[in-house]
Amino acid sequence: MTHVRNVWYVAAWEQDLPEAQPFAITILDEPIVVYRSEGRLVALEDRCVHRMAPLSLGRCEGARLRCMYHGLLFDPDGKVVEIPGQELIPAQARVRSYPVVEKHSWIWVWMGDPARADEALIPPAVGSDDTDWFLGCGQLDYAASAELIHDNLCDFSHLSFVHANSFGATEDWAHTRPRVTPLARGVRFERWVPAQKGMRAREAAEPVDAWSAYDYLVPGVLLMKSASYPGGTAERLGFAPPPPDLEGASGVTFTSQAVTAMTAKTARYFFSWGPHRDHGDEALRDMLMGIAGQAFGEDKAMIEAQQRVIDATPNPRVMPTSADKGVTLYQRLVERLAREEAGEGRAAA
Ligand code: FES
Ligand SMILES: [Fe+2]
């Protein structure tokens, strides 16, 4: 699998990390323990140097973590500071420590060179601390590779078929193409789907023009704003993006989503969704999250089934269509960034 390492991966929702309760997750095949204790947020290799017991079964002692097999005590930087019954602590007695940051309701872990970790590279997701939005949150584990989920999220033509029931998406989603723009660290997708009755507006009598715009950023973070406008707006604007102050917007929502590759064939999918405070309340948030729960279950069923077919195929080959422009752009971006990192690694060695 090709992955970018010098990038922030979502490891958990902040509320899933209570004080002094170590949390385990595997990212890019590396077992990691995350904990917060006495104001410190720490991410370490989840494998004791002594006999490889998971430190996530350990006990927080102040900002330190004790392995609860034979009691080695680790500093937040991964260094062993105590071996019960032994004076000498070998110099190599340390586990890897990872840069870790809490932001936008997520715990982010930097999987690459710690010296390159830059908080400015954390994608501008919207967290529950942003009072402009009423957001619900959820997550799903996939028995499929993260790449298949990236492909899914970079091509919404599947909405017409996978999500006809949940999102109420019409076939227009498959028959129209978004405007796709490469970004330095992702791909931007923008589109009008005119005369819609789906989504929030399913109860509306008059069809509306649905606008949606999202960025898909490495290593798999989707940030999307959606809104509806009176029918005819898209044509009047010549299908250009609606100016931020354009009158008549309804059903304005935001979703942040993150795909984290755990192993080659497993991934965790984190998502939030909800209305802008001027366009809804907690009740609408809960209704949208109910729809999202159904819709993301539809994606999971299709993608896991797709993975099983790929695994049973000797030389799997795909045949891209014109709907795959964004998929291909994102794949090429990841390959290029991974290649650059490999080149830098060789130069440094
Ligand atoms: S395995 Fe951790 S102290 Fe023995
Ligand atoms: Fe989907």
GROMACS .gro file of C-alpha atoms and ligand atoms in nm:
model
  354
    1MET     CA    1   0.000   0.000   0.000
    2THR     CA    2   0.118   0.350  -0.079
    3HIS     CA    3   0.081   0.599   0.202
    4VAL     CA    4   0.203   0.944   0.289
    5ARG     CA    5   0.372   0.948   0.630
    6ASN     CA    6   0.455   1.314   0.683
    7VAL     CA    7   0.095   1.398   0.751
    8TRP     CA    8  -0.154   1.399   1.043
    9TYR     CA    9  -0.377   1.092   1.083
   10VAL     CA   10  -0.696   1.095   1.289
   11ALA     CA   11  -0.654   0.842   1.571
   12ALA     CA   12  -0.969   0.905   1.778
   13TRP     CA   13  -1.251   1.136   1.874
   14GLU     CA   14  -1.137   1.353   2.165
   15GLN     CA   15  -1.428   1.229   2.379
   16ASP     CA   16  -1.304   0.870   2.337
   17LEU     CA   17  -0.987   0.960   2.523
   18PRO     CA   18  -1.079   1.007   2.891
   19GLU     CA   19  -0.816   1.120   3.141
   20ALA     CA   20  -0.564   0.849   3.230
   21GLN     CA   21  -0.722   0.576   3.016
   22PRO     CA   22  -0.478   0.452   2.749
   23PHE     CA   23  -0.634   0.407   2.404
   24ALA     CA   24  -0.502   0.163   2.141
   25ILE     CA   25  -0.515   0.203   1.763
   26THR     CA   26  -0.308   0.063   1.477
   27ILE     CA   27  -0.214   0.315   1.207
   28LEU     CA   28  -0.018   0.206   0.896
   29ASP     CA   29   0.044  -0.130   1.065
   30GLU     CA   30   0.205   0.039   1.368
   31PRO     CA   31   0.045  -0.027   1.708
   32ILE     CA   32   0.007   0.301   1.894
   33VAL     CA   33  -0.110   0.385   2.245
   34VAL     CA   34  -0.251   0.733   2.306
   35TYR     CA   35  -0.320   0.873   2.651
   36ARG     CA   36  -0.382   1.202   2.823
   37SER     CA   37  -0.278   1.250   3.180
   38GLU     CA   38  -0.215   1.558   3.394
   39GLY     CA   39  -0.246   1.790   3.098
   40ARG     CA   40  -0.014   1.590   2.873
   41LEU     CA   41  -0.129   1.423   2.550
   42VAL     CA   42   0.106   1.137   2.456
   43ALA     CA   43   0.132   0.885   2.171
   44LEU     CA   44   0.379   0.595   2.201
   45GLU     CA   45   0.456   0.272   2.026
   46ASP     CA   46   0.215   0.022   2.186
   47ARG     CA   47   0.477  -0.244   2.249
   48CYS     CA   48   0.684  -0.271   2.563
   49VAL     CA   49   1.063  -0.297   2.511
   50HIS     CA   50   1.079  -0.576   2.766
   51ARG     CA   51   0.864  -0.856   2.625
   52MET     CA   52   0.634  -0.671   2.386
   53ALA     CA   53   0.322  -0.650   2.602
   54PRO     CA   54   0.086  -0.373   2.486
   55LEU     CA   55   0.136  -0.053   2.681
   56SER     CA   56  -0.232   0.023   2.616
   57LEU     CA   57  -0.301  -0.227   2.897
   58GLY     CA   58  -0.082  -0.011   3.118
   59ARG     CA   59  -0.149   0.242   3.394
   60CYS     CA   60  -0.100   0.617   3.384
   61GLU     CA   61   0.116   0.750   3.666
   62GLY     CA   62   0.122   1.126   3.633
   63ALA     CA   63   0.235   1.196   3.277
   64ARG     CA   64   0.409   0.856   3.267
   65LEU     CA   65   0.282   0.515   3.158
   66ARG     CA   66   0.363   0.189   3.339
   67CYS     CA   67   0.358  -0.144   3.156
   68MET     CA   68   0.133  -0.365   3.365
   69TYR     CA   69   0.313  -0.687   3.278
   70HIS     CA   70   0.643  -0.651   3.470
   71GLY     CA   71   0.618  -0.285   3.559
   72LEU     CA   72   0.860  -0.092   3.335
   73LEU     CA   73   0.780   0.278   3.359
   74PHE     CA   74   0.790   0.501   3.047
   75ASP     CA   75   0.836   0.876   3.016
   76PRO     CA   76   0.610   1.063   2.768
   77ASP     CA   77   0.907   1.071   2.526
   78GLY     CA   78   0.914   0.689   2.526
   79LYS     CA   79   1.223   0.645   2.746
   80VAL     CA   80   1.219   0.382   3.020
   81VAL     CA   81   1.279   0.554   3.354
   82GLU     CA   82   1.227   0.262   3.592
   83ILE     CA   83   1.279  -0.115   3.585
   84PRO     CA   84   1.151  -0.266   3.908
   85GLY     CA   85   1.435  -0.442   4.095
   86GLN     CA   86   1.707  -0.329   3.850
   87GLU     CA   87   1.936  -0.028   3.888
   88LEU     CA   88   2.077  -0.005   3.540
   89ILE     CA   89   1.852   0.116   3.259
   90PRO     CA   90   1.996   0.031   2.915
   91ALA     CA   91   2.032   0.323   2.676
   92GLN     CA   92   1.820   0.145   2.413
   93ALA     CA   93   1.531   0.106   2.659
   94ARG     CA   94   1.282   0.327   2.477
   95VAL     CA   95   0.979   0.301   2.251
   96ARG     CA   96   0.901   0.531   1.962
   97SER     CA   97   0.704   0.843   2.047
   98TYR     CA   98   0.478   1.019   1.796
   99PRO     CA   99   0.382   1.386   1.771
  100VAL     CA  100   0.015   1.410   1.875
  101VAL     CA  101  -0.227   1.704   1.879
  102GLU     CA  102  -0.589   1.753   1.982
  103LYS     CA  103  -0.774   1.981   1.740
  104HIS     CA  104  -1.122   2.013   1.584
  105SER     CA  105  -1.253   1.736   1.817
  106TRP     CA  106  -1.001   1.486   1.681
  107ILE     CA  107  -0.675   1.338   1.813
  108TRP     CA  108  -0.418   1.366   1.532
  109VAL     CA  109  -0.100   1.155   1.516
  110TRP     CA  110   0.198   1.239   1.289
  111MET     CA  111   0.329   0.914   1.136
  112GLY     CA  112   0.638   1.054   0.966
  113ASP     CA  113   0.961   1.226   1.068
  114PRO     CA  114   0.886   1.393   1.406
  115ALA     CA  115   1.114   1.685   1.314
  116ARG     CA  116   0.878   1.767   1.025
  117ALA     CA  117   0.557   1.762   1.232
  118ASP     CA  118   0.383   2.094   1.168
  119GLU     CA  119   0.049   2.175   1.330
  120ALA     CA  120  -0.028   2.413   1.044
  121LEU     CA  121  -0.073   2.103   0.825
  122ILE     CA  122  -0.374   1.979   1.025
  123PRO     CA  123  -0.671   2.005   0.788
  124PRO     CA  124  -0.926   2.274   0.881
  125ALA     CA  125  -1.196   2.031   0.996
  126VAL     CA  126  -1.493   2.164   1.192
  127GLY     CA  127  -1.513   2.034   1.548
  128SER     CA  128  -1.785   2.052   1.811
  129ASP     CA  129  -1.605   2.353   1.962
  130ASP     CA  130  -1.728   2.555   1.662
  131THR     CA  131  -2.058   2.701   1.782
  132ASP     CA  132  -2.169   2.790   1.427
  133TRP     CA  133  -2.266   2.426   1.371
  134PHE     CA  134  -2.470   2.154   1.540
  135LEU     CA  135  -2.259   1.845   1.471
  136GLY     CA  136  -2.315   1.480   1.552
  137CYS     CA  137  -2.032   1.231   1.525
  138GLY     CA  138  -1.975   0.864   1.454
  139GLN     CA  139  -1.726   0.609   1.325
  140LEU     CA  140  -1.718   0.277   1.140
  141ASP     CA  141  -1.451   0.010   1.107
  142TYR     CA  142  -1.394  -0.132   0.760
  143ALA     CA  143  -1.269  -0.475   0.656
  144ALA     CA  144  -1.132  -0.309   0.343
  145SER     CA  145  -0.832  -0.101   0.244
  146ALA     CA  146  -0.836   0.274   0.305
  147GLU     CA  147  -0.765   0.323  -0.067
  148LEU     CA  148  -1.106   0.185  -0.162
  149ILE     CA  149  -1.270   0.435   0.074
  150HIS     CA  150  -1.063   0.721  -0.072
  151ASP     CA  151  -1.182   0.615  -0.418
  152ASN     CA  152  -1.543   0.612  -0.295
  153LEU     CA  153  -1.519   0.960  -0.143
  154CYS     CA  154  -1.356   1.106  -0.456
  155ASP     CA  155  -1.642   0.994  -0.680
  156PHE     CA  156  -1.996   1.084  -0.578
  157SER     CA  157  -2.149   0.931  -0.890
  158HIS     CA  158  -2.216   0.634  -0.660
  159LEU     CA  159  -2.473   0.839  -0.469
  160SER     CA  160  -2.735   0.763  -0.733
  161PHE     CA  161  -2.705   0.390  -0.682
  162VAL     CA  162  -2.566   0.321  -0.335
  163HIS     CA  163  -2.758   0.600  -0.161
  164ALA     CA  164  -3.087   0.623  -0.353
  165ASN     CA  165  -3.275   0.532  -0.033
  166SER     CA  166  -3.076   0.701   0.243
  167PHE     CA  167  -2.971   1.035   0.091
  168GLY     CA  168  -3.253   1.017  -0.162
  169ALA     CA  169  -2.997   1.096  -0.434
  170THR     CA  170  -3.134   1.111  -0.788
  171GLU     CA  171  -2.961   0.976  -1.099
  172ASP     CA  172  -2.842   1.331  -1.170
  173TRP     CA  173  -2.547   1.262  -0.939
  174ALA     CA  174  -2.425   0.998  -1.185
  175HIS     CA  175  -2.508   1.195  -1.499
  176THR     CA  176  -2.337   1.521  -1.402
  177ARG     CA  177  -1.967   1.574  -1.325
  178PRO     CA  178  -1.820   1.797  -1.056
  179ARG     CA  179  -1.559   2.061  -1.122
  180VAL     CA  180  -1.237   1.894  -1.004
  181THR     CA  181  -0.934   2.105  -0.906
  182PRO     CA  182  -0.597   1.976  -0.784
  183LEU     CA  183  -0.474   2.128  -0.456
  184ALA     CA  184  -0.123   2.115  -0.305
  185ARG     CA  185  -0.233   1.847  -0.058
  186GLY     CA  186  -0.563   1.722  -0.198
  187VAL     CA  187  -0.836   1.759  -0.457
  188ARG     CA  188  -1.131   2.003  -0.462
  189PHE     CA  189  -1.476   1.896  -0.585
  190GLU     CA  190  -1.753   2.147  -0.657
  191ARG     CA  191  -2.087   2.092  -0.820
  192TRP     CA  192  -2.439   2.203  -0.874
  193VAL     CA  193  -2.709   1.940  -0.905
  194PRO     CA  194  -3.014   2.142  -1.013
  195ALA     CA  195  -3.380   2.070  -0.942
  196GLN     CA  196  -3.327   1.827  -0.655
  197LYS     CA  197  -3.584   1.693  -0.417
  198GLY     CA  198  -3.340   1.484  -0.214
  199MET     CA  199  -3.148   1.534   0.111
  200ARG     CA  200  -3.283   1.794   0.351
  201ALA     CA  201  -3.528   1.919   0.092
  202ARG     CA  202  -3.707   1.587   0.053
  203GLU     CA  203  -4.011   1.737   0.224
  204ALA     CA  204  -3.994   2.057   0.019
  205ALA     CA  205  -4.262   2.099  -0.245
  206GLU     CA  206  -4.045   2.302  -0.480
  207PRO     CA  207  -3.730   2.149  -0.628
  208VAL     CA  208  -3.412   2.325  -0.523
  209ASP     CA  209  -3.065   2.353  -0.676
  210ALA     CA  210  -2.820   2.161  -0.458
  211TRP     CA  211  -2.467   2.300  -0.422
  212SER     CA  212  -2.187   2.102  -0.263
  213ALA     CA  213  -1.816   2.173  -0.234
  214TYR     CA  214  -1.554   1.963  -0.065
  215ASP     CA  215  -1.181   1.920  -0.033
  216TYR     CA  216  -1.034   1.572  -0.006
  217LEU     CA  217  -0.700   1.612   0.168
  218VAL     CA  218  -0.417   1.370   0.252
  219PRO     CA  219  -0.423   1.128   0.423
  220GLY     CA  220  -0.802   1.099   0.360
  221VAL     CA  221  -0.983   1.393   0.517
  222LEU     CA  222  -1.305   1.514   0.355
  223LEU     CA  223  -1.439   1.861   0.445
  224MET     CA  224  -1.769   1.946   0.276
  225LYS     CA  225  -2.021   2.225   0.286
  226SER     CA  226  -2.360   2.173   0.125
  227ALA     CA  227  -2.649   2.411   0.066
  228SER     CA  228  -2.969   2.439  -0.134
  229TYR     CA  229  -3.085   2.743  -0.333
  230PRO     CA  230  -3.411   2.827  -0.508
  231GLY     CA  231  -3.454   2.643  -0.839
  232GLY     CA  232  -3.286   2.833  -1.124
  233THR     CA  233  -3.000   2.968  -0.912
  234ALA     CA  234  -2.738   2.738  -1.067
  235GLU     CA  235  -2.828   2.845  -1.419
  236ARG     CA  236  -2.846   3.212  -1.323
  237LEU     CA  237  -2.490   3.186  -1.184
  238GLY     CA  238  -2.373   3.002  -1.496
  239PHE     CA  239  -2.297   2.707  -1.264
  240ALA     CA  240  -2.028   2.911  -1.088
  241PRO     CA  241  -1.987   2.871  -0.709
  242PRO     CA  242  -2.246   3.069  -0.510
  243PRO     CA  243  -2.095   3.381  -0.350
  244PRO     CA  244  -2.083   3.343   0.032
  245ASP     CA  245  -2.336   3.623   0.084
  246LEU     CA  246  -2.586   3.496  -0.175
  247GLU     CA  247  -2.944   3.523  -0.044
  248GLY     CA  248  -3.181   3.231  -0.034
  249ALA     CA  249  -2.958   2.953   0.098
  250SER     CA  250  -3.134   2.680   0.289
  251GLY     CA  251  -3.031   2.352   0.446
  252VAL     CA  252  -2.669   2.457   0.496
  253THR     CA  253  -2.470   2.169   0.647
  254PHE     CA  254  -2.109   2.076   0.711
  255THR     CA  255  -1.944   1.735   0.735
  256SER     CA  256  -1.589   1.644   0.837
  257GLN     CA  257  -1.477   1.290   0.762
  258ALA     CA  258  -1.147   1.109   0.804
  259VAL     CA  259  -1.025   0.774   0.674
  260THR     CA  260  -0.737   0.623   0.869
  261ALA     CA  261  -0.550   0.324   0.725
  262MET     CA  262  -0.501   0.080   1.011
  263THR     CA  263  -0.355  -0.216   0.818
  264ALA     CA  264  -0.340  -0.302   0.446
  265LYS     CA  265  -0.698  -0.434   0.461
  266THR     CA  266  -0.857  -0.249   0.752
  267ALA     CA  267  -0.948   0.116   0.804
  268ARG     CA  268  -1.140   0.335   1.047
  269TYR     CA  269  -1.382   0.596   0.914
  270PHE     CA  270  -1.463   0.896   1.138
  271PHE     CA  271  -1.745   1.135   1.047
  272SER     CA  272  -1.945   1.430   1.173
  273TRP     CA  273  -2.241   1.605   1.012
  274GLY     CA  274  -2.494   1.869   1.100
  275PRO     CA  275  -2.665   2.197   1.013
  276HIS     CA  276  -2.543   2.553   1.045
  277ARG     CA  277  -2.703   2.717   1.348
  278ASP     CA  278  -2.908   2.945   1.118
  279HIS     CA  279  -3.043   2.639   0.932
  280GLY     CA  280  -3.130   2.388   1.199
  281ASP     CA  281  -3.098   2.260   1.551
  282GLU     CA  282  -3.010   1.949   1.751
  283ALA     CA  283  -3.320   1.771   1.621
  284LEU     CA  284  -3.215   1.821   1.260
  285ARG     CA  285  -2.861   1.716   1.350
  286ASP     CA  286  -2.994   1.388   1.492
  287MET     CA  287  -3.211   1.331   1.186
  288LEU     CA  288  -2.914   1.389   0.954
  289MET     CA  289  -2.694   1.158   1.160
  290GLY     CA  290  -2.960   0.889   1.131
  291ILE     CA  291  -2.950   0.926   0.751
  292ALA     CA  292  -2.568   0.929   0.757
  293GLY     CA  293  -2.559   0.613   0.966
  294GLN     CA  294  -2.775   0.437   0.708
  295ALA     CA  295  -2.581   0.582   0.411
  296PHE     CA  296  -2.235   0.502   0.545
  297GLY     CA  297  -2.353   0.148   0.619
  298GLU     CA  298  -2.447   0.126   0.249
  299ASP     CA  299  -2.095   0.235   0.149
  300LYS     CA  300  -1.939  -0.016   0.390
  301ALA     CA  301  -2.145  -0.307   0.255
  302MET     CA  302  -2.049  -0.223  -0.105
  303ILE     CA  303  -1.680  -0.151  -0.039
  304GLU     CA  304  -1.622  -0.460   0.178
  305ALA     CA  305  -1.790  -0.675  -0.089
  306GLN     CA  306  -1.571  -0.504  -0.353
  307GLN     CA  307  -1.262  -0.584  -0.142
  308ARG     CA  308  -1.360  -0.952  -0.128
  309VAL     CA  309  -1.392  -0.967  -0.507
  310ILE     CA  310  -1.056  -0.793  -0.553
  311ASP     CA  311  -0.892  -1.037  -0.311
  312ALA     CA  312  -1.034  -1.335  -0.504
  313THR     CA  313  -0.910  -1.198  -0.839
  314PRO     CA  314  -0.563  -1.311  -0.956
  315ASN     CA  315  -0.459  -0.992  -1.137
  316PRO     CA  316  -0.714  -0.731  -1.044
  317ARG     CA  317  -0.745  -0.452  -1.302
  318VAL     CA  318  -0.977  -0.153  -1.304
  319MET     CA  319  -1.124   0.040  -1.596
  320PRO     CA  320  -1.166   0.405  -1.499
  321THR     CA  321  -1.457   0.609  -1.637
  322SER     CA  322  -1.488   0.985  -1.674
  323ALA     CA  323  -1.631   0.994  -1.320
  324ASP     CA  324  -1.288   0.885  -1.191
  325LYS     CA  325  -1.104   1.210  -1.266
  326GLY     CA  326  -1.086   1.307  -0.898
  327VAL     CA  327  -1.008   0.949  -0.793
  328THR     CA  328  -0.710   0.941  -1.027
  329LEU     CA  329  -0.589   1.287  -0.925
  330TYR     CA  330  -0.595   1.191  -0.558
  331GLN     CA  331  -0.419   0.858  -0.621
  332ARG     CA  332  -0.145   1.032  -0.821
  333LEU     CA  333  -0.101   1.296  -0.549
  334VAL     CA  334  -0.053   1.025  -0.283
  335GLU     CA  335   0.194   0.839  -0.506
  336ARG     CA  336   0.391   1.158  -0.572
  337LEU     CA  337   0.406   1.262  -0.205
  338ALA     CA  338   0.508   0.908  -0.102
  339ARG     CA  339   0.775   0.906  -0.371
  340GLU     CA  340   0.909   1.242  -0.253
  341GLU     CA  341   0.923   1.116   0.105
  342ALA     CA  342   1.110   0.802  -0.005
  343GLY     CA  343   1.357   1.019  -0.198
  344GLU     CA  344   1.412   1.243   0.103
  345GLY     CA  345   1.463   0.935   0.321
  346ARG     CA  346   1.732   0.806   0.086
  347ALA     CA  347   1.900   1.147   0.068
  348ALA     CA  348   1.910   1.167   0.447
  349ALA     CA  349   2.048   0.813   0.489
  350FES     S1  350   0.650  -0.670   2.895
  350FES    FE1  351   0.641  -0.474   2.977
  350FES     S2  352   0.737  -0.491   3.164
  350FES    FE2  353   0.754  -0.691   3.084
  351FE      FE  354  -2.115   0.695  -0.020
   0.00000   0.00000   0.00000
